[in-house]
mmCIF file of C-alpha atoms in Angstrom:
data_model
loop_
_atom_site.group_PDB
_atom_site.id
_atom_site.type_symbol
_atom_site.label_atom_id
_atom_site.label_comp_id
_atom_site.label_asym_id
_atom_site.label_seq_id
_atom_site.Cartn_x
_atom_site.Cartn_y
_atom_site.Cartn_z
ATOM 1 C CA MET A 1 0.150 -0.003 -0.185
ATOM 2 C CA ILE A 2 3.046 2.114 -0.155
ATOM 3 C CA SER A 3 5.142 3.070 -3.394
ATOM 4 C CA VAL A 4 8.845 4.054 -1.804
ATOM 5 C CA ILE A 5 10.809 5.947 -4.263
ATOM 6 C CA ILE A 6 14.446 6.470 -4.413
ATOM 7 C CA CYS A 7 17.122 7.800 -6.267
ATOM 8 C CA SER A 8 20.177 6.034 -5.929
ATOM 9 C CA ALA A 9 24.106 6.675 -6.217
ATOM 10 C CA ASN A 10 25.466 3.810 -4.393
ATOM 11 C CA SER A 11 24.020 -0.174 -5.272
ATOM 12 C CA GLU A 12 25.452 -0.999 -1.885
ATOM 13 C CA GLU A 13 23.496 1.357 0.121
ATOM 14 C CA LEU A 14 20.522 0.850 -1.930
ATOM 15 C CA GLN A 15 20.617 -2.754 -1.423
ATOM 16 C CA SER A 16 20.953 -2.287 2.495
ATOM 17 C CA VAL A 17 17.913 0.261 2.912
ATOM 18 C CA ARG A 18 15.859 -2.253 0.527
ATOM 19 C CA GLU A 19 16.568 -5.123 3.137
ATOM 20 C CA ASN A 20 15.704 -2.422 5.813
ATOM 21 C CA ILE A 21 12.462 -1.337 4.405
ATOM 22 C CA ASP A 22 11.378 -5.265 4.010
ATOM 23 C CA GLN A 23 11.928 -5.924 7.717
ATOM 24 C CA THR A 24 10.326 -2.738 9.019
ATOM 25 C CA ILE A 25 7.377 -1.292 6.766
ATOM 26 C CA GLY A 26 5.006 -3.680 7.891
ATOM 27 C CA VAL A 27 2.482 -3.033 5.137
ATOM 28 C CA ALA A 28 2.388 -3.938 1.509
ATOM 29 C CA TYR A 29 4.805 -2.069 -0.477
ATOM 30 C CA GLU A 30 6.780 -1.576 -3.768
ATOM 31 C CA ILE A 31 10.124 0.086 -4.374
ATOM 32 C CA ILE A 32 10.846 2.106 -7.213
ATOM 33 C CA ALA A 33 14.638 2.724 -7.476
ATOM 34 C CA PHE A 34 16.611 4.670 -9.983
ATOM 35 C CA ASP A 35 20.275 3.867 -10.503
ATOM 36 C CA ASN A 36 21.653 7.450 -10.726
ATOM 37 C CA GLY A 37 25.123 6.759 -9.911
ATOM 38 C CA ASN A 38 26.560 8.762 -13.142
ATOM 39 C CA ALA A 39 24.388 11.662 -11.706
ATOM 40 C CA GLU A 40 22.787 11.863 -15.265
ATOM 41 C CA LYS A 41 19.428 13.148 -13.920
ATOM 42 C CA GLY A 42 18.341 15.363 -11.433
ATOM 43 C CA ILE A 43 16.303 14.285 -8.427
ATOM 44 C CA CYS A 44 13.191 16.339 -9.305
ATOM 45 C CA GLU A 45 12.943 14.204 -12.701
ATOM 46 C CA LEU A 46 13.575 11.000 -11.258
ATOM 47 C CA TYR A 47 11.005 11.452 -8.556
ATOM 48 C CA ASN A 48 8.251 12.667 -10.886
ATOM 49 C CA ARG A 49 9.097 9.435 -12.915
ATOM 50 C CA GLY A 50 8.591 7.145 -9.792
ATOM 51 C CA ALA A 51 5.174 9.071 -8.748
ATOM 52 C CA GLU A 52 3.712 8.384 -12.329
ATOM 53 C CA ARG A 53 5.163 4.509 -11.931
ATOM 54 C CA ALA A 54 3.966 4.414 -8.497
ATOM 55 C CA LYS A 55 1.168 1.348 -7.971
ATOM 56 C CA PHE A 56 0.016 2.848 -4.477
ATOM 57 C CA ASP A 57 -1.677 5.679 -3.449
ATOM 58 C CA THR A 58 0.593 6.622 -0.415
ATOM 59 C CA LEU A 59 4.390 7.645 -1.655
ATOM 60 C CA VAL A 60 7.397 7.880 0.400
ATOM 61 C CA PHE A 61 10.427 9.438 -1.230
ATOM 62 C CA MET A 62 13.803 8.825 0.595
ATOM 63 C CA HIS A 63 17.485 8.998 0.323
ATOM 64 C CA GLU A 64 19.371 5.380 0.487
ATOM 65 C CA ASP A 65 21.324 6.719 3.312
ATOM 66 C CA ILE A 66 18.757 5.941 5.733
ATOM 67 C CA GLU A 67 17.853 2.947 8.359
ATOM 68 C CA MET A 68 14.240 2.870 9.352
ATOM 69 C CA LYS A 69 14.299 2.300 13.142
ATOM 70 C CA THR A 70 10.605 2.324 13.819
ATOM 71 C CA GLU A 71 8.681 -1.145 13.328
ATOM 72 C CA HIS A 72 5.771 -1.135 11.264
ATOM 73 C CA TRP A 73 6.386 2.435 10.143
ATOM 74 C CA GLY A 74 4.174 2.068 6.855
ATOM 75 C CA ALA A 75 1.110 1.560 8.884
ATOM 76 C CA LYS A 76 1.878 4.549 10.856
ATOM 77 C CA VAL A 77 2.417 6.600 7.902
ATOM 78 C CA LEU A 78 -1.352 5.249 6.389
ATOM 79 C CA GLU A 79 -2.689 6.109 9.962
ATOM 80 C CA VAL A 80 -1.695 9.434 10.111
ATOM 81 C CA PHE A 81 -2.873 10.620 6.679
ATOM 82 C CA ALA A 82 -6.391 8.682 7.644
ATOM 83 C CA ALA A 83 -6.521 10.762 10.726
ATOM 84 C CA HIS A 84 -5.624 14.113 9.056
ATOM 85 C CA PRO A 85 -7.793 14.658 5.901
ATOM 86 C CA ASN A 86 -5.933 17.889 4.915
ATOM 87 C CA LEU A 87 -2.409 16.362 5.521
ATOM 88 C CA GLY A 88 -0.448 16.618 2.318
ATOM 89 C CA LEU A 89 3.160 16.171 3.140
ATOM 90 C CA MET A 90 4.994 14.490 6.014
ATOM 91 C CA GLY A 91 8.456 14.543 7.238
ATOM 92 C CA ILE A 92 10.763 13.760 10.044
ATOM 93 C CA ALA A 93 12.454 17.247 10.394
ATOM 94 C CA GLY A 94 11.178 20.615 9.216
ATOM 95 C CA GLY A 95 11.080 24.408 10.109
ATOM 96 C CA GLY A 96 8.076 26.457 11.359
ATOM 97 C CA TYR A 97 9.092 29.570 9.463
ATOM 98 C CA LYS A 98 10.449 29.782 5.912
ATOM 99 C CA SER A 99 12.025 32.969 5.454
ATOM 100 C CA VAL A 100 12.254 35.625 2.719
ATOM 101 C CA VAL A 101 16.274 35.551 3.054
ATOM 102 C CA PRO A 102 17.778 32.509 1.479
ATOM 103 C CA SER A 103 18.414 29.686 3.646
ATOM 104 C CA SER A 104 17.579 26.023 4.049
ATOM 105 C CA TRP A 105 14.604 24.687 5.622
ATOM 106 C CA TYR A 106 15.594 26.205 8.779
ATOM 107 C CA ASN A 107 16.706 29.716 8.918
ATOM 108 C CA ALA A 108 19.633 29.786 11.505
ATOM 109 C CA ASP A 109 20.375 33.416 11.150
ATOM 110 C CA LEU A 110 16.865 34.635 12.221
ATOM 111 C CA GLU A 111 16.730 36.138 15.836
ATOM 112 C CA VAL A 112 13.332 35.301 16.326
ATOM 113 C CA ASN A 113 12.625 32.399 14.306
ATOM 114 C CA GLY A 114 10.203 29.566 13.890
ATOM 115 C CA GLY A 115 10.672 26.169 15.511
ATOM 116 C CA PHE A 116 13.326 23.423 14.595
ATOM 117 C CA TYR A 117 10.904 20.329 14.656
ATOM 118 C CA CYS A 118 12.503 16.830 14.065
ATOM 119 C CA ASN A 119 12.888 13.413 15.187
ATOM 120 C CA LEU A 120 15.909 11.389 13.869
ATOM 121 C CA ILE A 121 19.091 9.818 14.794
ATOM 122 C CA GLN A 122 21.582 12.205 12.537
ATOM 123 C CA GLY A 123 24.955 10.713 11.211
ATOM 124 C CA PHE A 124 27.737 12.836 9.836
ATOM 125 C CA LYS A 125 29.234 11.302 6.955
ATOM 126 C CA TYR A 126 31.213 14.262 6.175
ATOM 127 C CA SER A 127 32.436 15.561 9.359
ATOM 128 C CA GLY A 128 32.832 12.323 11.478
ATOM 129 C CA ARG A 129 31.284 13.576 14.307
ATOM 130 C CA GLU A 130 29.342 10.780 16.483
ATOM 131 C CA ALA A 131 25.891 10.271 15.694
ATOM 132 C CA PHE A 132 23.197 11.264 18.009
ATOM 133 C CA LEU A 133 19.255 11.622 18.530
ATOM 134 C CA ASP A 134 17.894 14.686 17.502
ATOM 135 C CA TYR A 135 14.650 14.996 19.141
ATOM 136 C CA ARG A 136 13.016 18.518 19.018
ATOM 137 C CA ASN A 137 8.988 18.595 19.809
ATOM 138 C CA ALA A 138 8.862 21.763 21.554
ATOM 139 C CA LYS A 139 4.888 21.555 21.342
ATOM 140 C CA ASN A 140 4.615 18.328 22.738
ATOM 141 C CA GLU A 141 2.535 16.993 19.446
ATOM 142 C CA LYS A 142 2.620 13.875 17.707
ATOM 143 C CA LEU A 143 2.678 15.880 14.660
ATOM 144 C CA THR A 144 3.315 19.501 13.989
ATOM 145 C CA LYS A 145 2.561 21.836 11.338
ATOM 146 C CA VAL A 146 5.696 23.383 9.541
ATOM 147 C CA ALA A 147 6.293 25.609 6.740
ATOM 148 C CA SER A 148 8.918 23.064 4.679
ATOM 149 C CA ILE A 149 10.468 19.755 5.835
ATOM 150 C CA ASP A 150 13.959 18.172 4.920
ATOM 151 C CA GLY A 151 14.067 15.983 1.818
ATOM 152 C CA CYS A 152 15.964 13.052 3.340
ATOM 153 C CA TRP A 153 12.351 11.296 4.177
ATOM 154 C CA MET A 154 8.942 12.678 2.933
ATOM 155 C CA ALA A 155 5.439 11.027 2.433
ATOM 156 C CA THR A 156 2.841 12.362 0.474
ATOM 157 C CA LYS A 157 -0.336 11.077 -1.598
ATOM 158 C CA LYS A 158 0.277 10.109 -5.297
ATOM 159 C CA GLU A 159 -2.559 12.591 -6.508
ATOM 160 C CA ILE A 160 -0.756 15.414 -4.535
ATOM 161 C CA ALA A 161 2.638 14.485 -6.133
ATOM 162 C CA LEU A 162 1.012 14.435 -9.601
ATOM 163 C CA ALA A 163 -0.832 17.642 -9.033
ATOM 164 C CA ASN A 164 2.476 19.557 -7.629
ATOM 165 C CA PRO A 165 5.304 17.753 -9.464
ATOM 166 C CA PHE A 166 8.964 18.232 -8.595
ATOM 167 C CA ASP A 167 10.148 21.229 -10.605
ATOM 168 C CA GLN A 168 12.567 19.168 -12.805
ATOM 169 C CA ASN A 169 12.685 22.161 -15.327
ATOM 170 C CA LEU A 170 14.141 24.717 -12.840
ATOM 171 C CA LEU A 171 15.914 22.190 -10.280
ATOM 172 C CA LYS A 172 18.172 20.175 -12.273
ATOM 173 C CA HIS A 173 20.395 18.752 -9.678
ATOM 174 C CA PHE A 174 19.967 17.203 -5.721
ATOM 175 C CA HIS A 175 19.137 20.348 -3.975
ATOM 176 C CA ALA A 176 16.399 22.468 -2.558
ATOM 177 C CA TYR A 177 13.682 20.216 -4.008
ATOM 178 C CA ASP A 178 12.305 19.356 -0.597
ATOM 179 C CA ILE A 179 11.617 23.274 -0.005
ATOM 180 C CA ASP A 180 10.093 23.821 -3.294
ATOM 181 C CA PHE A 181 7.966 20.827 -2.784
ATOM 182 C CA SER A 182 6.801 21.718 0.599
ATOM 183 C CA LEU A 183 6.046 25.458 -0.397
ATOM 184 C CA ALA A 184 3.942 23.848 -3.856
ATOM 185 C CA VAL A 185 2.315 21.364 -1.520
ATOM 186 C CA GLY A 186 1.504 23.908 1.438
ATOM 187 C CA ARG A 187 -0.502 26.151 -0.850
ATOM 188 C CA GLN A 188 -3.244 23.763 -0.302
ATOM 189 C CA TYR A 189 -2.578 21.044 2.228
ATOM 190 C CA ASP A 190 -0.893 20.995 5.743
ATOM 191 C CA VAL A 191 2.910 20.183 5.662
ATOM 192 C CA ALA A 192 4.083 18.392 8.955
ATOM 193 C CA VAL A 193 6.507 16.838 11.016
ATOM 194 C CA THR A 194 5.787 13.538 12.909
ATOM 195 C CA TYR A 195 7.526 12.180 15.606
ATOM 196 C CA GLU A 196 6.098 8.555 15.694
ATOM 197 C CA ILE A 197 8.301 7.468 12.849
ATOM 198 C CA LEU A 198 12.237 7.312 13.687
ATOM 199 C CA LEU A 199 14.836 7.005 11.430
ATOM 200 C CA ASN A 200 18.951 6.657 11.144
ATOM 201 C CA HIS A 201 19.900 9.434 8.598
ATOM 202 C CA PHE A 202 23.758 8.294 7.952
ATOM 203 C CA SER A 203 24.672 11.881 6.493
ATOM 204 C CA GLU A 204 24.364 15.424 7.062
ATOM 205 C CA GLY A 205 23.853 18.376 4.690
ATOM 206 C CA ASN A 206 26.368 19.481 2.261
ATOM 207 C CA PHE A 207 26.080 23.177 1.802
ATOM 208 C CA SER A 208 27.867 23.813 -1.654
ATOM 209 C CA HIS A 209 27.864 26.329 -4.238
ATOM 210 C CA ASN A 210 25.437 24.314 -6.169
ATOM 211 C CA TRP A 211 23.371 24.115 -3.298
ATOM 212 C CA GLU A 212 23.393 27.910 -2.918
ATOM 213 C CA ASP A 213 22.475 28.253 -6.643
ATOM 214 C CA GLU A 214 19.309 25.929 -6.132
ATOM 215 C CA ILE A 215 18.123 27.618 -2.934
ATOM 216 C CA LEU A 216 18.176 31.311 -4.963
ATOM 217 C CA LYS A 217 16.117 29.452 -7.687
ATOM 218 C CA VAL A 218 13.492 28.723 -5.378
ATOM 219 C CA HIS A 219 13.320 32.038 -3.663
ATOM 220 C CA LYS A 220 13.041 33.824 -6.627
ATOM 221 C CA LYS A 221 9.990 31.425 -7.675
ATOM 222 C CA TRP A 222 8.398 31.884 -4.540
ATOM 223 C CA SER A 223 9.152 35.418 -3.743
ATOM 224 C CA ALA A 224 5.600 36.756 -3.558
ATOM 225 C CA VAL A 225 4.700 33.925 -1.278
ATOM 226 C CA LEU A 226 7.529 33.984 1.348
ATOM 227 C CA PRO A 227 7.706 34.122 4.414
ATOM 228 C CA VAL A 228 5.713 31.078 5.192
ATOM 229 C CA ASN A 229 4.737 31.421 8.716
ATOM 230 C CA ALA A 230 3.181 28.088 9.873
ATOM 231 C CA ASP A 231 4.472 29.059 13.701
ATOM 232 C CA GLY A 232 2.203 32.221 13.645
ATOM 233 C CA LEU A 233 5.356 34.850 14.466
ATOM 234 C CA ASP A 234 4.048 38.457 14.956
ATOM 235 C CA GLU A 235 4.449 39.487 11.380
ATOM 236 C CA LYS A 236 4.715 43.089 12.659
ATOM 237 C CA THR A 237 8.201 42.336 13.985
ATOM 238 C CA LEU A 238 9.440 40.214 10.962
ATOM 239 C CA LEU A 239 10.515 43.142 8.862
ATOM 240 C CA ARG A 240 13.064 43.875 11.372
ATOM 241 C CA TYR A 241 14.575 40.511 11.869
ATOM 242 C CA GLU A 242 14.296 39.603 8.480
ATOM 243 C CA ARG A 243 16.430 42.844 7.510
ATOM 244 C CA ARG A 244 19.077 41.615 10.016
ATOM 245 C CA ALA A 245 19.360 38.242 8.553
ATOM 246 C CA PHE A 246 19.466 39.781 5.136
ATOM 247 C CA ARG A 247 22.550 42.079 6.408
ATOM 248 C CA MET A 248 24.273 38.805 7.634
ATOM 249 C CA TYR A 249 23.612 37.221 4.444
ATOM 250 C CA PHE A 250 24.919 39.801 2.306
ATOM 251 C CA GLU A 251 28.237 39.972 4.647
ATOM 252 C CA LYS A 252 28.486 36.096 4.011
ATOM 253 C CA GLN A 253 27.894 36.142 0.350
ATOM 254 C CA LEU A 254 30.478 39.161 -0.347
ATOM 255 C CA ASP A 255 33.227 37.327 1.582
ATOM 256 C CA LYS A 256 32.198 34.215 -0.595
ATOM 257 C CA GLY A 257 32.934 36.632 -3.850
ATOM 258 C CA LYS A 258 29.452 37.296 -4.586
ATOM 259 C CA THR A 259 29.225 40.603 -6.340
ATOM 260 C CA TYR A 260 26.993 44.010 -5.370
ATOM 261 C CA HIS A 261 25.074 43.217 -8.769
ATOM 262 C CA GLU A 262 24.346 39.732 -8.004
ATOM 263 C CA LEU A 263 23.091 40.698 -4.225
ATOM 264 C CA MET A 264 21.341 43.424 -5.703
ATOM 265 C CA LYS A 265 19.105 40.909 -8.159
ATOM 266 C CA ILE A 266 18.255 38.893 -4.833
ATOM 267 C CA CYS A 267 16.980 41.755 -3.230
ATOM 268 C CA TRP A 268 14.956 42.790 -6.116
ATOM 269 C CA HIS A 269 13.111 39.299 -6.105
ATOM 270 C CA ALA A 270 12.468 39.610 -2.202
ATOM 271 C CA ARG A 271 10.819 42.753 -2.689
ATOM 272 C CA LYS A 272 7.596 40.973 -3.673
ATOM 273 C CA SER A 273 7.172 39.610 -0.392
ATOM 274 C CA ARG A 274 4.467 41.032 1.900
ATOM 275 C CA ILE A 275 7.305 41.492 4.570
ATOM 276 C CA PHE A 276 8.768 44.427 2.225
ATOM 277 C CA LYS A 277 5.121 45.828 0.882
ATOM 278 C CA GLY A 278 5.233 49.478 0.286
ATOM 279 C CA LEU A 279 8.387 51.267 0.272
ATOM 280 C CA LYS A 280 9.612 48.906 2.879
ATOM 281 C CA TRP A 281 11.918 47.027 0.417
ATOM 282 C CA TYR A 282 13.985 50.268 0.036
ATOM 283 C CA LYS A 283 15.358 49.488 3.428
ATOM 284 C CA MET A 284 17.011 46.301 2.085
ATOM 285 C CA PHE A 285 18.834 47.983 -0.691
ATOM 286 C CA VAL A 286 19.975 50.712 1.771
ATOM 287 C CA ASP A 287 21.492 47.913 4.272
ATOM 288 C CA LEU A 288 22.935 45.988 1.199
ATOM 289 C CA TRP A 289 24.621 49.343 0.163
ATOM 290 C CA ARG A 290 25.959 50.016 3.816
ATOM 291 C CA VAL A 291 27.369 46.374 3.805
ATOM 292 C CA TRP A 292 28.960 46.670 0.546
ATOM 293 C CA ARG A 293 30.462 49.998 1.333
ATOM 294 C CA LYS A 294 31.931 48.682 4.519
ATOM 295 C CA ALA A 295 33.374 45.650 2.783
ATOM 296 C CA ASP A 296 34.656 47.842 0.250
ATOM 297 C CA ASN A 297 36.507 50.228 2.661
ATOM 298 C CA PHE A 298 37.680 47.561 4.696
ATOM 299 C CA GLU A 299 39.510 45.993 1.855
#
């Protein structure tokens, strides 16, 4: 009753997760796996193919570097969707506020921020740190509504995935698809984090230049929709905190070699947000000019 869709880059990891799914899912299932070891296709394209081929009404998109820990987790997925008719997308980690300032699904540089919600064992393939249980459930809920989720594990309905396909024309690689899909589904349905399913994710995020480029594409696409404020933050004060986060973003990007013109383009797209309505967007351009002048004088 669940179609599991995997974009694979490692045959050994794929075989391991196949065996793990078989031992833990607890319901009828199929696995639709794509061998993409040569990275010829982007994950969005392959996820769309998987959704089209799926035999079952419930879909799980997941990475292959995962070990499911919860017994009969498939039954739990079906149970949660049945109990929440407006649920469109469910993950195991997500953020309650998706900012205007370019960021991942959690906006680390915002002084006043939405919650970070998750239930997973986080591994560290790249840094070598020791894995740990990352459980953050500030509201003490079984299911928390969020703005966007982490793409390592995502559950949805086939009809929703077909009506809101992954944007394979915009995102050609392996980043930002989870934020984009969350924002698309969230226009009509609830996006949420569940605490009733536990998995071990063996690797952390890899924030490369390619990741930054893809994030900017998503922020440009959804500029008139952002921020998404699932945590109900006071929007009268968000302008101040978004401006501060933008200033930090400008400083970091200038240090990385971004030009003033490139950052101006990011400001220009962000001006569509309701946070910067009226002439409030002008303050963001002034902030950029001041940060750039300071960096230029320092050099």
